[in-house]
Tab-separated table of C-alpha atoms in Angstrom:
chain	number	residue	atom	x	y	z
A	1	UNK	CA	-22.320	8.584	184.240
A	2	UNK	CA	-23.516	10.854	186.747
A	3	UNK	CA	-27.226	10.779	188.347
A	4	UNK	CA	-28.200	14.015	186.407
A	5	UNK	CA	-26.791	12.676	182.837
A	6	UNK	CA	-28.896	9.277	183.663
A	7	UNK	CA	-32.077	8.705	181.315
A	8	UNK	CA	-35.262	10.338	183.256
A	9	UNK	CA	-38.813	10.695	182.536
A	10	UNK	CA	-40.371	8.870	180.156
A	11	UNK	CA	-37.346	7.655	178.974
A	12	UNK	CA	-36.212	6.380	182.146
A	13	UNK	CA	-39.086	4.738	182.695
A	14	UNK	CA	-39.380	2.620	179.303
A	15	UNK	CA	-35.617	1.537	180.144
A	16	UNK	CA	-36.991	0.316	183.621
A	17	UNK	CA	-40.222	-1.092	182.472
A	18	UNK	CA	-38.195	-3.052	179.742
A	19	UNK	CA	-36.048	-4.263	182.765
A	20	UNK	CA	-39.172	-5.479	184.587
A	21	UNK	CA	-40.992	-7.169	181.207
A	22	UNK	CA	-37.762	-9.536	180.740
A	23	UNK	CA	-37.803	-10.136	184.294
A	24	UNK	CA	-41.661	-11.114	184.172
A	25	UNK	CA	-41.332	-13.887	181.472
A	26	UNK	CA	-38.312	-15.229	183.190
A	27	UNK	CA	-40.413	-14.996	186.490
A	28	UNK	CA	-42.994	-17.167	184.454
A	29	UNK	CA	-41.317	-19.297	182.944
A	30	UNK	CA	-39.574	-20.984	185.589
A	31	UNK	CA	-42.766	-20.801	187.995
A	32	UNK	CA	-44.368	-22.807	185.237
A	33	UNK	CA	-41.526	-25.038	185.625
A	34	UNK	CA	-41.527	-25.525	189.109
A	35	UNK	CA	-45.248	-25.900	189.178
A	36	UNK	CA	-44.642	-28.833	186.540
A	37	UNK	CA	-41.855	-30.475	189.162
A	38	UNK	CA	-43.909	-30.012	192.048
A	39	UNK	CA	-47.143	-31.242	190.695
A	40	UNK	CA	-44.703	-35.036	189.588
A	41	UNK	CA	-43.004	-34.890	193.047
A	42	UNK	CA	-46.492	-34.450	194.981
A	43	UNK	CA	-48.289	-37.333	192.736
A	44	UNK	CA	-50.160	-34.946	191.309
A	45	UNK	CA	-51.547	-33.072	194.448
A	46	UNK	CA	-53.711	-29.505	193.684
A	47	UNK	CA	-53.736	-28.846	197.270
A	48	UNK	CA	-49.433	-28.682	197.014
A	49	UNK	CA	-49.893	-26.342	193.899
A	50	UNK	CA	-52.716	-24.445	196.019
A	51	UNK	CA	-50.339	-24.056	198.762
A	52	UNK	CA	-47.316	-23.097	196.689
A	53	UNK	CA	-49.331	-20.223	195.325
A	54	UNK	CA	-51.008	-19.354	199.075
A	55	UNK	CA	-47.269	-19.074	200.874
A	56	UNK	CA	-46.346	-16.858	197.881
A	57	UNK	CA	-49.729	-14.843	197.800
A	58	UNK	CA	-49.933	-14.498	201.585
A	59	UNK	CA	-47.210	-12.237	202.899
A	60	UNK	CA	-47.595	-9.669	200.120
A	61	UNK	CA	-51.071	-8.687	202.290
A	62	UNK	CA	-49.482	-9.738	205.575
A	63	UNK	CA	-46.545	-7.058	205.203
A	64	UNK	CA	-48.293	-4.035	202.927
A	65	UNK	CA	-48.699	-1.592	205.508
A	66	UNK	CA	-45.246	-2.085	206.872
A	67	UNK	CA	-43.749	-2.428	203.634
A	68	UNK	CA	-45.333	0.895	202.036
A	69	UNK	CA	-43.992	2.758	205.755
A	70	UNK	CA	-40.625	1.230	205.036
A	71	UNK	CA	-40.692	2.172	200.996
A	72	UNK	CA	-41.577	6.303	201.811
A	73	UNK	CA	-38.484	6.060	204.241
A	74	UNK	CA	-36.305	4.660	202.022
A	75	UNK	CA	-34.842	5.035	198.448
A	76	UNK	CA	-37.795	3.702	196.198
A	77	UNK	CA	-35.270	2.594	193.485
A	78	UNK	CA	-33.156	1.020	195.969
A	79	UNK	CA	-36.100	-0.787	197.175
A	80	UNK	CA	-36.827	-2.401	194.053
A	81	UNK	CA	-33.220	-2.982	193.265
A	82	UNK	CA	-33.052	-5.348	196.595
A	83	UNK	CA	-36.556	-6.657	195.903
A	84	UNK	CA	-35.461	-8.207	192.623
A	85	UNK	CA	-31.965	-9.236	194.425
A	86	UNK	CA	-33.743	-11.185	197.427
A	87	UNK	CA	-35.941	-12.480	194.362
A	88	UNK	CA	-33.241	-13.739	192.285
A	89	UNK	CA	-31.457	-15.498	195.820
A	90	UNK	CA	-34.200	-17.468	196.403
A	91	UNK	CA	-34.006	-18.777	192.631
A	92	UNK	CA	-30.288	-19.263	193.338
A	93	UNK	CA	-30.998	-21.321	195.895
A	94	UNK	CA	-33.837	-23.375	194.623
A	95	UNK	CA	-31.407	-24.003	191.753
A	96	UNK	CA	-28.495	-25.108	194.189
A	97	UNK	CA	-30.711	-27.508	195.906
A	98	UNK	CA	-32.403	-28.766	192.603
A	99	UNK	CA	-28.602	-29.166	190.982
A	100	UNK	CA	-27.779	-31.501	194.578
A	101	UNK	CA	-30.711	-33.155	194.466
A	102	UNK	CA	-32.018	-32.151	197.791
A	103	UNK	CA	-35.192	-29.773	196.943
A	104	UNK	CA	-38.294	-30.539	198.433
A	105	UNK	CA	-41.725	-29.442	198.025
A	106	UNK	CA	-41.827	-27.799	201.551
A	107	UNK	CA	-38.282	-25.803	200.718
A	108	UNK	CA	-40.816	-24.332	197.939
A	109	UNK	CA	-43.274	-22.922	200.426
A	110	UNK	CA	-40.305	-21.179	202.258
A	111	UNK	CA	-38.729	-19.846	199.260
A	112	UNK	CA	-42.188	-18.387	197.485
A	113	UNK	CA	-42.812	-16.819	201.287
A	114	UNK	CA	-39.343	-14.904	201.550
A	115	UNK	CA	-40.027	-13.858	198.070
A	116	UNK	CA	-43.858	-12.639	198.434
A	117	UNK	CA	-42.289	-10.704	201.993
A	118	UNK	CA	-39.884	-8.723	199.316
A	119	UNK	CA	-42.893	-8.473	196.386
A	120	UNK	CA	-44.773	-6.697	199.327
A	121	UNK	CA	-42.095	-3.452	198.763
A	122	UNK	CA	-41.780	-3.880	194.816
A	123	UNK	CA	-45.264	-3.080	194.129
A	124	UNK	CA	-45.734	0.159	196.224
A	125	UNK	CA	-42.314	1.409	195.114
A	126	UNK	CA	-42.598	0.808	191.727
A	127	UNK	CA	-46.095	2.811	191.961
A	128	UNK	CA	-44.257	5.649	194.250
A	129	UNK	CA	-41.660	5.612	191.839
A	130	UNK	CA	-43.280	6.174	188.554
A	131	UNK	CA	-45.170	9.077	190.043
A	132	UNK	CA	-42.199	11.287	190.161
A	133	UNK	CA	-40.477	9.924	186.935
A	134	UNK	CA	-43.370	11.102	184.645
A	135	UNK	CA	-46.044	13.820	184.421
A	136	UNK	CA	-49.147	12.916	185.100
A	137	UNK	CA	-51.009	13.143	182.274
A	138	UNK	CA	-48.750	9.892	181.144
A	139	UNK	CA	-50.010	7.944	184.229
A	140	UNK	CA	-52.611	5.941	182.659
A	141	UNK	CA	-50.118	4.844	179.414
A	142	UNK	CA	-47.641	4.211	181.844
A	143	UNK	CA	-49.910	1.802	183.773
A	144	UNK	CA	-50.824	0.508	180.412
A	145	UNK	CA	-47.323	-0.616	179.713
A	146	UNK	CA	-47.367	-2.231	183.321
A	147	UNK	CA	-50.629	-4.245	182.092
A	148	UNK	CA	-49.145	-4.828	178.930
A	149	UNK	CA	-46.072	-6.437	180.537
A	150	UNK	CA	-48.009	-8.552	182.765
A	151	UNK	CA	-50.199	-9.649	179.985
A	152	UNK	CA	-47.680	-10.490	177.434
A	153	UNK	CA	-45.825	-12.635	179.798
A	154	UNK	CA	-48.725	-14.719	180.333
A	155	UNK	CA	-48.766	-15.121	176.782
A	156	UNK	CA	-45.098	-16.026	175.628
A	157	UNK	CA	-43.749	-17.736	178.979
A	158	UNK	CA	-45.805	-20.939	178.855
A	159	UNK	CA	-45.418	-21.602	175.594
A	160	UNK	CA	-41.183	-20.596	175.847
A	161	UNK	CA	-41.067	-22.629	179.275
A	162	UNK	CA	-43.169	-25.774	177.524
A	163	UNK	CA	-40.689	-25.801	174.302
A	164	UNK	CA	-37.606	-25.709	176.552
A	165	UNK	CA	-38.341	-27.732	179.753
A	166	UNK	CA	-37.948	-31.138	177.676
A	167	UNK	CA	-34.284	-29.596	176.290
A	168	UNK	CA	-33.091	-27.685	179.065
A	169	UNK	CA	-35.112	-29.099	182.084
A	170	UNK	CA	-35.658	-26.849	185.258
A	171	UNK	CA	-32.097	-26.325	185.957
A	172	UNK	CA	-31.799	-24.138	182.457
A	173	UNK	CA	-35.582	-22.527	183.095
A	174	UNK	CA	-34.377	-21.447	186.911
A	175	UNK	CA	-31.162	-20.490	185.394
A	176	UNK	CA	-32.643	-17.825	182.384
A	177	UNK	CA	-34.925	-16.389	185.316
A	178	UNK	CA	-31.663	-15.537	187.351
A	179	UNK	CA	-30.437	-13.984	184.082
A	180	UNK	CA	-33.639	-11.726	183.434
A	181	UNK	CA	-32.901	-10.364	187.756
A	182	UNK	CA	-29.560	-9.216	186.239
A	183	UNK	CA	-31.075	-7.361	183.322
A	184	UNK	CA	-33.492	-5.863	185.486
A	185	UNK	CA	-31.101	-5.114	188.090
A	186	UNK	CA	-29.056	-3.113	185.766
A	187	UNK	CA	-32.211	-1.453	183.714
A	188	UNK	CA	-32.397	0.309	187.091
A	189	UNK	CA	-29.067	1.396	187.878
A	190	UNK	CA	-29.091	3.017	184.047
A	191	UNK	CA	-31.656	5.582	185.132
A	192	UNK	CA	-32.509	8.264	187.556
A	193	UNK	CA	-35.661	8.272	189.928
A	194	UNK	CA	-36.354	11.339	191.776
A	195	UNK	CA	-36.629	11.931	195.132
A	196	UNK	CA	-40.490	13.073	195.803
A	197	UNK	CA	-41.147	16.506	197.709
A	198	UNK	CA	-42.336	16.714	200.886
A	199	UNK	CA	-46.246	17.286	201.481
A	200	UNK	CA	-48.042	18.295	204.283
A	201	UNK	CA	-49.558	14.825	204.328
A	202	UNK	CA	-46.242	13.822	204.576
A	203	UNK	CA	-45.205	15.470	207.123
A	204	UNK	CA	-48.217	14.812	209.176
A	205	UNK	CA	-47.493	10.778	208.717
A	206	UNK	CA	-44.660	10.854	210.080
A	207	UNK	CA	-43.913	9.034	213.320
A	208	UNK	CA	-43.235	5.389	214.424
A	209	UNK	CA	-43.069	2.795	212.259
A	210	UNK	CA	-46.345	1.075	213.888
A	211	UNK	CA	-48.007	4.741	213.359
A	212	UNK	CA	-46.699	5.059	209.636
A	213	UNK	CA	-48.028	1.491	208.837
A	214	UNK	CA	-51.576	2.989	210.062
A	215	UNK	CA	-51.383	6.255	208.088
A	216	UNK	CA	-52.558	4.408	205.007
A	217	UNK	CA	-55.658	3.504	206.815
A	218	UNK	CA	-56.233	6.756	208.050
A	219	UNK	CA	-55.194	8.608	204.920
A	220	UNK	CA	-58.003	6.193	202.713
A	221	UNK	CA	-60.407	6.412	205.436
A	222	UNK	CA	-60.520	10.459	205.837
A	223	UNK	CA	-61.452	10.933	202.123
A	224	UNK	CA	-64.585	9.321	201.212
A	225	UNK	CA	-64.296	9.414	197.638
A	226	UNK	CA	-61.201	7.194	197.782
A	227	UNK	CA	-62.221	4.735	200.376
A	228	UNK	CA	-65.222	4.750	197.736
A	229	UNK	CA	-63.122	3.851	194.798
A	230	UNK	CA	-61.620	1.003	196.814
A	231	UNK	CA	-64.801	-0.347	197.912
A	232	UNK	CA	-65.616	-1.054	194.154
A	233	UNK	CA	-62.180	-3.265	193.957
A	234	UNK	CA	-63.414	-4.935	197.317
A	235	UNK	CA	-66.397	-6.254	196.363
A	236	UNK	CA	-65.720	-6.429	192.595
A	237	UNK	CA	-62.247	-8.083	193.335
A	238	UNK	CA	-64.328	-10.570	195.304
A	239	UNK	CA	-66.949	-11.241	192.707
A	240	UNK	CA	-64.436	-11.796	189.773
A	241	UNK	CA	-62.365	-14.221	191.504
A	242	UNK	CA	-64.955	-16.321	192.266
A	243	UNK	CA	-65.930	-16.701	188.243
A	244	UNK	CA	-62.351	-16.868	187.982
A	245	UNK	CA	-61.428	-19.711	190.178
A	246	UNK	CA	-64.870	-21.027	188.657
A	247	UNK	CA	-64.092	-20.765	184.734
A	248	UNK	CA	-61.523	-23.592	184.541
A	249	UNK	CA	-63.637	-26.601	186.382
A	250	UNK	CA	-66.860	-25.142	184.445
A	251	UNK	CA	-65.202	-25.524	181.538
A	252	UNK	CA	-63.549	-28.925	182.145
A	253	UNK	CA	-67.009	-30.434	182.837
A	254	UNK	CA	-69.002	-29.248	180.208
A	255	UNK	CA	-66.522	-30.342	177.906
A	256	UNK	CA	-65.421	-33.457	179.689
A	257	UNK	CA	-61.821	-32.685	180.473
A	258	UNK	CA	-61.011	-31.427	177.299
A	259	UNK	CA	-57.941	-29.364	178.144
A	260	UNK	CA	-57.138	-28.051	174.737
A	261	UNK	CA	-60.404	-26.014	174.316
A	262	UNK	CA	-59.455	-24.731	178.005
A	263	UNK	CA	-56.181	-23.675	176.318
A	264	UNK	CA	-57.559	-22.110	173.833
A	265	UNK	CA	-59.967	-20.280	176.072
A	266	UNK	CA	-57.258	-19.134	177.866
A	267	UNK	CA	-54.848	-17.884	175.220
A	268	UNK	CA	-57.608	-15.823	173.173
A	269	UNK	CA	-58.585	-14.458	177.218
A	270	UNK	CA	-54.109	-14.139	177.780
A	271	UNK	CA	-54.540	-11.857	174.147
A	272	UNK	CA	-57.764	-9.439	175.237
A	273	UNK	CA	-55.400	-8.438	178.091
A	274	UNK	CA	-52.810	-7.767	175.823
A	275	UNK	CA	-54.970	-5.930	173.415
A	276	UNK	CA	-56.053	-4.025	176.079
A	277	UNK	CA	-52.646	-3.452	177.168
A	278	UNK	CA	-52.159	-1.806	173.657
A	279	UNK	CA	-54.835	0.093	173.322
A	280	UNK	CA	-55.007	2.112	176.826
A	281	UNK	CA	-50.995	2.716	176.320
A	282	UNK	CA	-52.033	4.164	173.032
A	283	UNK	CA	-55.256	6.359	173.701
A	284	UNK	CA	-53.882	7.211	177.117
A	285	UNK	CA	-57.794	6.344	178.787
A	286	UNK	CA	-60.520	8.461	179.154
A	287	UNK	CA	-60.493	11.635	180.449
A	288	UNK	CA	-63.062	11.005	183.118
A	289	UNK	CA	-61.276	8.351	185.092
A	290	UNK	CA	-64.010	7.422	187.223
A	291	UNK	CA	-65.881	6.623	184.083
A	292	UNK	CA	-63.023	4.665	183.119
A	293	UNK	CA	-63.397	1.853	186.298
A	294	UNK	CA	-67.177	2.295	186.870
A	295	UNK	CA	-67.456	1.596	182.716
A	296	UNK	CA	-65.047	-0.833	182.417
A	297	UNK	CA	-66.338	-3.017	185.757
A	298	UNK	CA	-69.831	-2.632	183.913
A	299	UNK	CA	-68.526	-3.846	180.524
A	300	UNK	CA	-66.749	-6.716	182.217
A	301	UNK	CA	-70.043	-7.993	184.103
A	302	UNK	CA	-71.938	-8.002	181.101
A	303	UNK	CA	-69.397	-9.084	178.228
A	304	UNK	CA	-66.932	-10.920	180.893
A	305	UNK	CA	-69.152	-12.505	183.511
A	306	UNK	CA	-72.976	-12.799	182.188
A	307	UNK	CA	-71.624	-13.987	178.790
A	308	UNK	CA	-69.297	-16.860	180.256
A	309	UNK	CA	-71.625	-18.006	182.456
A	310	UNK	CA	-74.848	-18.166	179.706
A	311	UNK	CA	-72.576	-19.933	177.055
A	312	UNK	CA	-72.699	-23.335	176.297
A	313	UNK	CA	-70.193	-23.262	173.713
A	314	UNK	CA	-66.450	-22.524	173.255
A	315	UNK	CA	-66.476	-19.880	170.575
A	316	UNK	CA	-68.842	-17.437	173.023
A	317	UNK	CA	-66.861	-19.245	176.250
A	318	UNK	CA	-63.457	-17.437	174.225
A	319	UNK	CA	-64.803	-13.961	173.739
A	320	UNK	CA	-66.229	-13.696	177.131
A	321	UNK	CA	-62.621	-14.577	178.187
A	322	UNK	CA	-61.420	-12.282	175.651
A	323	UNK	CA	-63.749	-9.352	176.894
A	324	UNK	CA	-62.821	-10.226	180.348
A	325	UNK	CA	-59.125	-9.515	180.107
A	326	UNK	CA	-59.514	-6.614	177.818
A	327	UNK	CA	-61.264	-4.177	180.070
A	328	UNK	CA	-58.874	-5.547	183.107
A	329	UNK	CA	-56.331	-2.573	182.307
A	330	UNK	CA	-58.815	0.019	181.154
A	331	UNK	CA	-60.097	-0.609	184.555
A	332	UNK	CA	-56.349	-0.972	186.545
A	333	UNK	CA	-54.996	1.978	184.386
A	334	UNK	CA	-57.863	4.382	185.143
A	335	UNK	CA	-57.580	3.512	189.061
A	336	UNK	CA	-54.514	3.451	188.992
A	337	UNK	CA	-53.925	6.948	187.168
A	338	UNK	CA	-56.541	8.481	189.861
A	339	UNK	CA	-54.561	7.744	192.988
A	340	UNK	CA	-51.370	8.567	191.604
A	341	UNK	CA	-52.935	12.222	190.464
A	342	UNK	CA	-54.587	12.704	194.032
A	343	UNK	CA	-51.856	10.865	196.597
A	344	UNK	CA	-48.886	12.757	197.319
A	345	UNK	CA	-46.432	11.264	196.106
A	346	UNK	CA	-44.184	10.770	199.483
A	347	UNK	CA	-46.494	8.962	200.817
A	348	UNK	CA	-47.947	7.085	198.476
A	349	UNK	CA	-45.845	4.053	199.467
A	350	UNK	CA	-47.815	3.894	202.956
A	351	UNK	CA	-51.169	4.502	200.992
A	352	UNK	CA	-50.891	2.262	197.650
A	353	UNK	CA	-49.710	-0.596	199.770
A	354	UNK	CA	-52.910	-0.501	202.459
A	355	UNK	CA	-54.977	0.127	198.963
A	356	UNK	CA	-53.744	-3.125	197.420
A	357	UNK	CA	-54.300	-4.751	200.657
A	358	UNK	CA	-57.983	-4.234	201.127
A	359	UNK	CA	-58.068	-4.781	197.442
A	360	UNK	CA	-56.026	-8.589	198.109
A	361	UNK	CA	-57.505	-10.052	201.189
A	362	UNK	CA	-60.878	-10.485	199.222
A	363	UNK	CA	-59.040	-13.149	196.993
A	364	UNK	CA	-58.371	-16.063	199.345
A	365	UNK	CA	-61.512	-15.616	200.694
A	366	UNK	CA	-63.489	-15.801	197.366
A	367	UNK	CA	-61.277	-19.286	196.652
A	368	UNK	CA	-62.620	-20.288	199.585
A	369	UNK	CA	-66.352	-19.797	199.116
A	370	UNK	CA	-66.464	-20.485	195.171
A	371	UNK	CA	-65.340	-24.462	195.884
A	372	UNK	CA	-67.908	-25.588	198.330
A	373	UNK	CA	-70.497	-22.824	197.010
A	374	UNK	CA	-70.526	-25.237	193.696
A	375	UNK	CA	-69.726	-28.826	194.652
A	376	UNK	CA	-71.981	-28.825	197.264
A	377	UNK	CA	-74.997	-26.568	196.554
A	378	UNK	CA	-74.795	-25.297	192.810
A	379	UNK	CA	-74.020	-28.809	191.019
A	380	UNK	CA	-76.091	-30.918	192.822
A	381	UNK	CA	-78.830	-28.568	192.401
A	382	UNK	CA	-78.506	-28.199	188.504
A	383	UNK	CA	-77.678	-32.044	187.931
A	384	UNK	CA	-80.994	-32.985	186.256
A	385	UNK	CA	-84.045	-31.221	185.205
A	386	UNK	CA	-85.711	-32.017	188.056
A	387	UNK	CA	-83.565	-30.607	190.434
A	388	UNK	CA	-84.391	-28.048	192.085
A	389	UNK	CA	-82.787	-25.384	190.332
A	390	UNK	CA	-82.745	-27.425	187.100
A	391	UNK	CA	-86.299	-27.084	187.000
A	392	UNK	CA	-85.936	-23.659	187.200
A	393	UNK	CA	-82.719	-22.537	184.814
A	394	UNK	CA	-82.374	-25.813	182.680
A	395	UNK	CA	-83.992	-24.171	179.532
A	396	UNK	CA	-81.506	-21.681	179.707
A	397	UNK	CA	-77.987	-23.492	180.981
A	398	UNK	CA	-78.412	-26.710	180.172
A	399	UNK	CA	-78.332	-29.300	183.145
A	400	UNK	CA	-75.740	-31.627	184.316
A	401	UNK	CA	-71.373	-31.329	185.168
A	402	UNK	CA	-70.448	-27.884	185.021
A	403	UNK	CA	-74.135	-25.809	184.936
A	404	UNK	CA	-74.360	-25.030	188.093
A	405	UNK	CA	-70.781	-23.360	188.149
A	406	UNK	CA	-72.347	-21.978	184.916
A	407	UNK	CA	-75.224	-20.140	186.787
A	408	UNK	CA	-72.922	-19.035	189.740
A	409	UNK	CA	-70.744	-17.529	186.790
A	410	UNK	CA	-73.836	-15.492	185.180
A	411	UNK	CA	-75.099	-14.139	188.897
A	412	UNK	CA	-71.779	-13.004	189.581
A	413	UNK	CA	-71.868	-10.831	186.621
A	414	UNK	CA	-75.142	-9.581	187.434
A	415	UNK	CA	-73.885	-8.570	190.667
A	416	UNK	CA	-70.576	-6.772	189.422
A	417	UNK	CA	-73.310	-5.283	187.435
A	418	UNK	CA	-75.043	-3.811	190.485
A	419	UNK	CA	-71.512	-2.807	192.236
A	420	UNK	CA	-71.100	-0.512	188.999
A	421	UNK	CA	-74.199	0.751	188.784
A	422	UNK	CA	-74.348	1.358	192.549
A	423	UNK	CA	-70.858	3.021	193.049
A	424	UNK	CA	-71.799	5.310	189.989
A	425	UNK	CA	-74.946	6.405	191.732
A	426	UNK	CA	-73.156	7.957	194.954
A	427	UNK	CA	-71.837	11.199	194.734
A	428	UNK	CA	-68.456	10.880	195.991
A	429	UNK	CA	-66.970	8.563	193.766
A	430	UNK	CA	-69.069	9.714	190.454
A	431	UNK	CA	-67.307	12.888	191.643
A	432	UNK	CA	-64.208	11.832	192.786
A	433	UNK	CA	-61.933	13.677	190.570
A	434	UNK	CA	-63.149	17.133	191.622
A	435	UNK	CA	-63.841	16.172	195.091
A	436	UNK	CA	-59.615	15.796	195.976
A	437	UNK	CA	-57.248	18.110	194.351
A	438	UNK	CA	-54.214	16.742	192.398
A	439	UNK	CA	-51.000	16.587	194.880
A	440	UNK	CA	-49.187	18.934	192.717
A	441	UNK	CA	-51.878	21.645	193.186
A	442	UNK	CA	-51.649	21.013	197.052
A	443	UNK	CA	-48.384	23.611	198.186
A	444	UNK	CA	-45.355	21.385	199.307
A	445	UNK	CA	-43.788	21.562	202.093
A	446	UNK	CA	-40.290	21.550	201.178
A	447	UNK	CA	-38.005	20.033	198.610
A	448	UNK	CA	-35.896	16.870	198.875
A	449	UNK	CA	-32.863	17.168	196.977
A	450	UNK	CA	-32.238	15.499	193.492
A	451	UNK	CA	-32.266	12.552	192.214
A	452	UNK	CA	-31.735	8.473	193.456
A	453	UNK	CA	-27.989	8.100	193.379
């Protein structure tokens, strides 16, 4: 099959994105599995699941801006390609060691970081790619499938991984995820990804590798109505990971450990995001997309946030999670629809991956602060109703384990609140959309020719 006879467009991109869903659960599954071994093999230790997650987590910030320089140099669907090869080695190899009996926690840490390295180039690629595979008025359904994949595996891979690790152990889990690399291997050497033009902006980034790692910076920075945009993932990014990383202990004390209404809780939040999924791959999202984050960040402090935190019981603890996770892609799709409209698309390697990193490095830092923010100022000030804060908010929360993670949870929300309301206020990112032209109304410099080989 030649390049020109391979599935494009729309098609194309379904093959690819069914590629990447199989590879997701299988990517799921057998991180649920390994999260089971390491948690027996560390005696039960958080801080080695923590740190599992961290050397994973950390080098897809550390390397962004090189990673998006390297991606707009190279051959976006040969970036992925090797991104889901260096993926599926390091599974090889956990599996090898596993099968000899020689794998050790801290082989983990060195594994998840080689992998997380490569996952710094999938991302931006992926992003790059999809902006020359399909028009852009299918952006925001496209990023609705993304969401949708995401979501669902979230769903169906614990529940697949805890049926099969008793018959198949984490030799047969590892061994399914290698499988779903092939498949998604081959989904994309079935279809054809075009080469983007070559913009001015493109042309004007080019340089060293130091000074193309930089460009995204510069590119964000120069254009106030997208360094606006981001600044309302910064600080909202911040915000909800702090009720996130908060929900689970919250709702472990106030129901004294009682891990299948946490389940529960979880699964009906694991379907919003699916339903959510669905419905902004079937509308398509609004037309406004600024309205589209601004909205959803304010429906998701109120119905999310305010609503987890002010519950005392798991029926409204459930549809906060549900409301939560359902205007997560309304919000992702709509952002995500904007940049890919307004960024060039040969360079929007170098700029998506400095956008997710400003967007990232909020996390860890959030999981930092939300710990010691309620163990030692928050719970000990809402243990009684005479505690300080007790006195205060007791009527309203309740007092004792898990209420003052329960206030935190509700002033959070009122603060995403006030980063929505705030961001809609100024004029360059209520007016984003007309502010910065679409790329393809911008003249291009030249063309590159055809398609990926």
């Amino acid at each position: 099959m030649t390049p020109t006879q391979r599935p494009s467009g729309m098609t194309g991109f379904t093959i690819v994105w069914f590629g990447q869903v199989i590879s997701l659960i299988g990517t799921a599954m057998s991180g649920f599995a390994v999260s089971i071994w390491a948690f027996q093999a560390s005696n039960g230790s958080a801080t080695t699941l923590a740190l599992i997650g961290f050397f994973n987590f950390a080098p897809t910030v550390i390397f962004s801006p090189i990673a998006g320089a390297l991606v707009d140099r190279w051959n976006r669907k040969l970036v992925m390609m090797l991104s889901d090869l260096a993926s599926g080695l390091m599974t090889i190899l956990m599996l090898v060691l596993y099968l000899t009996g020689n794998l050790q926690i801290w082989q983990l840490y060195i594994t998840g970081f080689i992998s997380g390295i490569f996952q710094a180039f999938q991302w931006p690629a992926y992003s790059a790619a999809i902006s020359t595979m399909i028009p852009k008025e299918k952006y925001e359904k496209a990023a609705g499938m993304m969401s949708l994949a995401e979501w669902g595996s979230g769903i169906f891979a614990p529940v697949l991984a805890g049926s099969l690790m008793a018959p198949i152990g984490l030799q047969g889990l590892l061994t399914i995820d290698i499988v779903t690399f092939i498949i998604a291997i081959s989904a994309l050497l079935f279809i054809s990804v075009p080469q983007p033009k070559l913009s001015a902006d493109g042309l004007a980034s080019r340089g060293s590798l130091w000074q193309e790692s930089i460009f995204g910076f510069k590119y964000i920075f120069k254009r106030p109505s997208l360094l606006g945009m981001q600044l309302v993932f910064f600080f909202g990014n911040f915000l909800a990971t702090i009720s996130g990383t908060l929900m689970t202990p919250m709702i472990l004390a106030r129901t004294v450990s009682n891990a299948q209404i946490l389940g529960i809780v979880n699964s009906v939040g694991s379907a919003g995001g699916v339903a959510g999924s669905l419905a902004i791959t079937a509308w398509g999202g609004p037309k406004k997309r600024v309205l589209g984050v601004v909205g959803g960040w304010f429906v998701y402090g109120i119905l999310g946030t305010m609503l987890l935190g002010i519950g005392t019981t798991p029926v409204i603890w459930a549809i906060a999670s549900f409301f939560s996770f359902f205007t997560g892609p309304y919000i992702n799709a709509s952002n995500q629809a904007l940049w890919q409209a307004k960024v060039p698309p040969d360079i929007q390697g170098k700029v998506f991956s400095v956008r997710r990193m400003i967007a990232q490095v909020t996390g860890p830092l959030a999981m930092l602060a939300a710990g010691p923010l309620a163990d030692k100022v928050a719970e000990p000030a809402m243990a009684t109703a005479q505690s300080p804060l007790g006195a205060i908010f007791g009527g309203t929360f309740g007092t004792g384990a898990g209420t003052g993670m329960s206030l935190i949870i509700f002033f959070v929300g009122l603060l995403i609140l006030a980063v929505s309301v705030i961001s809609y206020s100024v004029s360059a990112i209520r007016h984003a959309e007309t502010l910065i032209p679409d790329h393809d109304q911008v003249p291009d410099v030249m063309l590159v020719e055809t398609s990926a080989k």
